[in-house]
Amino acid sequence: MWQSSPPGSIYDYIRVASFSIGPDGLIEQWSSRAAGLFGMSSTEAVGRDPVEAFMPAELRSDGHRRVGEILDGKEWTGLVPFRMPGEGGAHGLAEVYVMPSLTGRGERAALCIVVDVRALRRIETDLAASQAIFGQSPFGFVLFGTDFAVVRANQRFATVFGGAADDHRGRTVEDYLPRAEADRLSATLKRVLETGESVTDLQLVGPAPGGTQRRHWSMNLYRVHSGAGRPVGVAGLATDVTRRHIAAREAASARRNLALLNEASARIGNSLDLETTARELLDVAVPGFCDLAAVDLYQGLLTGEEAAPGSWAPAHRESAGGSAELRRVAHASAVADALPTAVAGGGPPGPDDLPPALGSVHRFPFGSACAMALRSGRVEDVPGDEMGFVQSTLAVPMVAHDTVVGLVQFSRTKGSEPFGERDRGLATELAARAAVCIDNARLYRREHERALILQRSLLPPGDPEAAGLDIACRYLPGNTATEVGGDWFDVIELPGHRTALVVGDVMGRGLRAAVAMGELRTAVRTLALLDLEPAEVLSALDEVARGLGSPSGGERSEGLGGSGGAQWPSRAAQKSREADLSEVYLATCVYAVYDPVTRRCTFANAGHLPPAVVEPGRPARLIEVPPGMPLGVGGEPFEEVEVELSENALLTLYTDGLVESRDQPLDEGLAALRAVLTGPQMELEDACDHVLSTLDTQHGEDDIALLMARIQGLPAEAVGDWTLPREPRSVGRARELARGQLLAWDLDDLVDTTELLVSELVTNALRYGEGEIRLRLLRDRTLVCEVWDAGLVQPRRRRARDTDEGGRGLQLVGLLSAAWGSRRTPRGKTVWFELALPDGAPAAELSVEQLLSMY
């Protein structure tokens, strides 16, 4: 078949055939289409009666009559049933058009046109269905021709884009969309037409013609073919998805906000440092929430001002010139070469409106949006800078416990979506979370500083001094964040130029352990000044520790609303408190007393690790001191061990944090300590640092206290020691010996005072003591005089009456000496006094009041 008409004509869709009837009523001509329609070739059909050949028997008589009428010159049109070829004798229905004609000899004949009614009915049904779908579809339906102009559009499409449906014929995509989107749609139409591949959910954005609202469409495109299969255009189904897009965007925004809040919970507040917390807030907000951000905190908060609750509120901090002083503690920018918070001032920037530098102290002008946010405690919108790149800014006060601690500013640059109401809520939540963490950090900083003050006040000064000892010490907290703990060391001066060395470890950590340590250290100092033996000191200290740890100690029952009854704590609460206190006030301690004259050191141990000593030329060893029970346990006596130390020996006292950790057993730690101590002799400070740097002290599991002492005994020429018989003339002999020794030491200024006081002490020993008398003078940083006897009665200072001839000797000793006292010894007692060495200035004379106080 060939044709010159455009493809897609009606001829392609319907079944039509033709044949002719001669003057004799028989088929004279038979077309190929007729052969296909009736299933009979021209050889079979030509010469046959069409009525007999095709019509059912019951209709043949009427058929013959019709044929006769037609041959008489009458036209006829009607429906004629016929038998379908190849379909089991099924009947078809044809619409026949019969037109009379004349032969070449002038005889009457007929031309018949036959159309298959079934094909026509299918076309009618398809057209009706197509019209219903096209016209009644709730979606915009448009048909583009092969030139991509609109061939047909339905009313829904016209409702969205304006006008009637017929008005859109001939329009192109440029009439509906912005240039960029139109080019994208044109390219897609061309690809669909050429390849036949359909496109689904093509997203297009742009305002409707004549409108300004930004809309979103989703288009499905597919190629349309003719009945012969030839492409005739592209059909498009357009759906307005603006609401869906807005809902999806809001859902995405909500998910983003929830993700930001989740990230904020995880990242903000990991540090108890104010500035670090502010930076953590900006790390979360930029660029996930905004492009620029800055945090300003009140200067008073950062400097640790003590303020009443609520006094950080802006109403109490404003001045006539603007807000209270703030410090810029953090800023962040996701924009290259952008000054963070360039819009912080709240108005068009001027030459003096540059943003505060990081770390600078500044004020916001009184009428600025930032100052208003600080005053009101509410979020304020800051106008964007007209000449710059910032589109909008939120000034958000940081409020914690109804207190404003600072301000955070979130900014978005031009090109970003401006802040919405949902963003304001998120900004408030982010600022509130950071504010609580910052307030916690402020409270922690305050308490931490107090704890450090407490800790440092309880430890001895960095370079403690002692007669006959060179001392160095170190304290390392187990937790560098708190820097407080229960380990302690102490160096206590005792009479006779002796020194008490103490190292202890309260079980537990943190502030409570530090407080317990302070109480025990104070008790140790008090007991040491009584000049008790080391074992006696620990026994008394054990009683003190048990009193501190007792749940009932110092605790008072509370009355029941004036009824006079007692309110007892629950059994569980009492057990919890008992366990808590027993842990805090359970401690270990080693107490040593060193005598520089004899270079003997007496040790007593309460559950602590043994001291270590290194003597010149020998390996380090642990001094075997019976460990005893920890303080607070009670029930067992403490034992003493006396050790004579050689000159330049190194004595080391320490806590278990130095030698024990989760990864290092105690035995290995002690072996490592002995190994590091057994080395070349070095300066004491260097030795301390060497021990700490060599051993594993960075495990952070426990505090570490280290006390090292180099033994330096008093030289023999600095000691005067004599034994006197128990007779009256020993008083004079004592004065002579003291005078001679002081003159030998070039202490002429102290001769008279020393003679007088020695005379008083020896006289008391003769009058109230027993056995022989021993006199000893020691010269070191001060002059010490000791008088020993075998009597157990301790001297007691009293006020003599006016009529008494005696009783004023100890008063005189107290007035003329720098210090005096007495202590028990294994075989009696010792009474001593101490005088400061002369510094060249004239000695102070007693005042009249001091002299009269003796009478």
mmCIF file of N, CA, C and O in Angstrom, residues 125-135 152:
data_model
loop_
_atom_site.group_PDB
_atom_site.id
_atom_site.type_symbol
_atom_site.label_atom_id
_atom_site.label_comp_id
_atom_site.label_asym_id
_atom_site.label_seq_id
_atom_site.Cartn_x
_atom_site.Cartn_y
_atom_site.Cartn_z
ATOM 1 N N THR A 125 -16.003 4.051 20.740
ATOM 2 C CA THR A 125 -15.757 3.784 22.169
ATOM 3 C C THR A 125 -14.429 4.403 22.613
ATOM 4 O O THR A 125 -14.328 5.031 23.683
ATOM 5 N N ASP A 126 -13.393 4.214 21.772
ATOM 6 C CA ASP A 126 -12.079 4.774 22.130
ATOM 7 C C ASP A 126 -12.130 6.287 22.212
ATOM 8 O O ASP A 126 -11.547 6.905 23.114
ATOM 9 N N LEU A 127 -12.848 6.905 21.265
ATOM 10 C CA LEU A 127 -12.944 8.363 21.294
ATOM 11 C C LEU A 127 -13.687 8.851 22.538
ATOM 12 O O LEU A 127 -13.296 9.840 23.172
ATOM 13 N N ALA A 128 -14.781 8.126 22.879
ATOM 14 C CA ALA A 128 -15.545 8.517 24.074
ATOM 15 C C ALA A 128 -14.690 8.364 25.336
ATOM 16 O O ALA A 128 -14.685 9.227 26.216
ATOM 17 N N ALA A 129 -13.982 7.226 25.412
ATOM 18 C CA ALA A 129 -13.139 7.001 26.589
ATOM 19 C C ALA A 129 -12.021 8.038 26.668
ATOM 20 O O ALA A 129 -11.712 8.584 27.724
ATOM 21 N N SER A 130 -11.415 8.307 25.500
ATOM 22 C CA SER A 130 -10.334 9.296 25.489
ATOM 23 C C SER A 130 -10.834 10.660 25.916
ATOM 24 O O SER A 130 -10.201 11.373 26.693
ATOM 25 N N GLN A 131 -12.032 11.021 25.406
ATOM 26 C CA GLN A 131 -12.587 12.316 25.761
ATOM 27 C C GLN A 131 -12.907 12.387 27.263
ATOM 28 O O GLN A 131 -12.691 13.409 27.918
ATOM 29 N N ALA A 132 -13.426 11.292 27.807
ATOM 30 C CA ALA A 132 -13.754 11.275 29.240
ATOM 31 C C ALA A 132 -12.493 11.407 30.081
ATOM 32 O O ALA A 132 -12.432 12.180 31.043
ATOM 33 N N ILE A 133 -11.468 10.630 29.723
ATOM 34 C CA ILE A 133 -10.218 10.683 30.500
ATOM 35 C C ILE A 133 -9.573 12.052 30.372
ATOM 36 O O ILE A 133 -9.119 12.646 31.347
ATOM 37 N N PHE A 134 -9.549 12.541 29.153
ATOM 38 C CA PHE A 134 -8.883 13.811 28.912
ATOM 39 C C PHE A 134 -9.633 14.977 29.569
ATOM 40 O O PHE A 134 -9.028 15.866 30.177
ATOM 41 N N GLY A 135 -10.963 14.941 29.442
ATOM 42 C CA GLY A 135 -11.723 16.081 29.938
ATOM 43 C C GLY A 135 -12.009 16.030 31.423
ATOM 44 O O GLY A 135 -12.117 17.060 32.077
ATOM 45 N N ARG A 152 -3.360 19.999 22.400
ATOM 46 C CA ARG A 152 -4.594 19.953 23.163
ATOM 47 C C ARG A 152 -4.261 20.001 24.645
ATOM 48 O O ARG A 152 -3.252 19.437 25.081
#
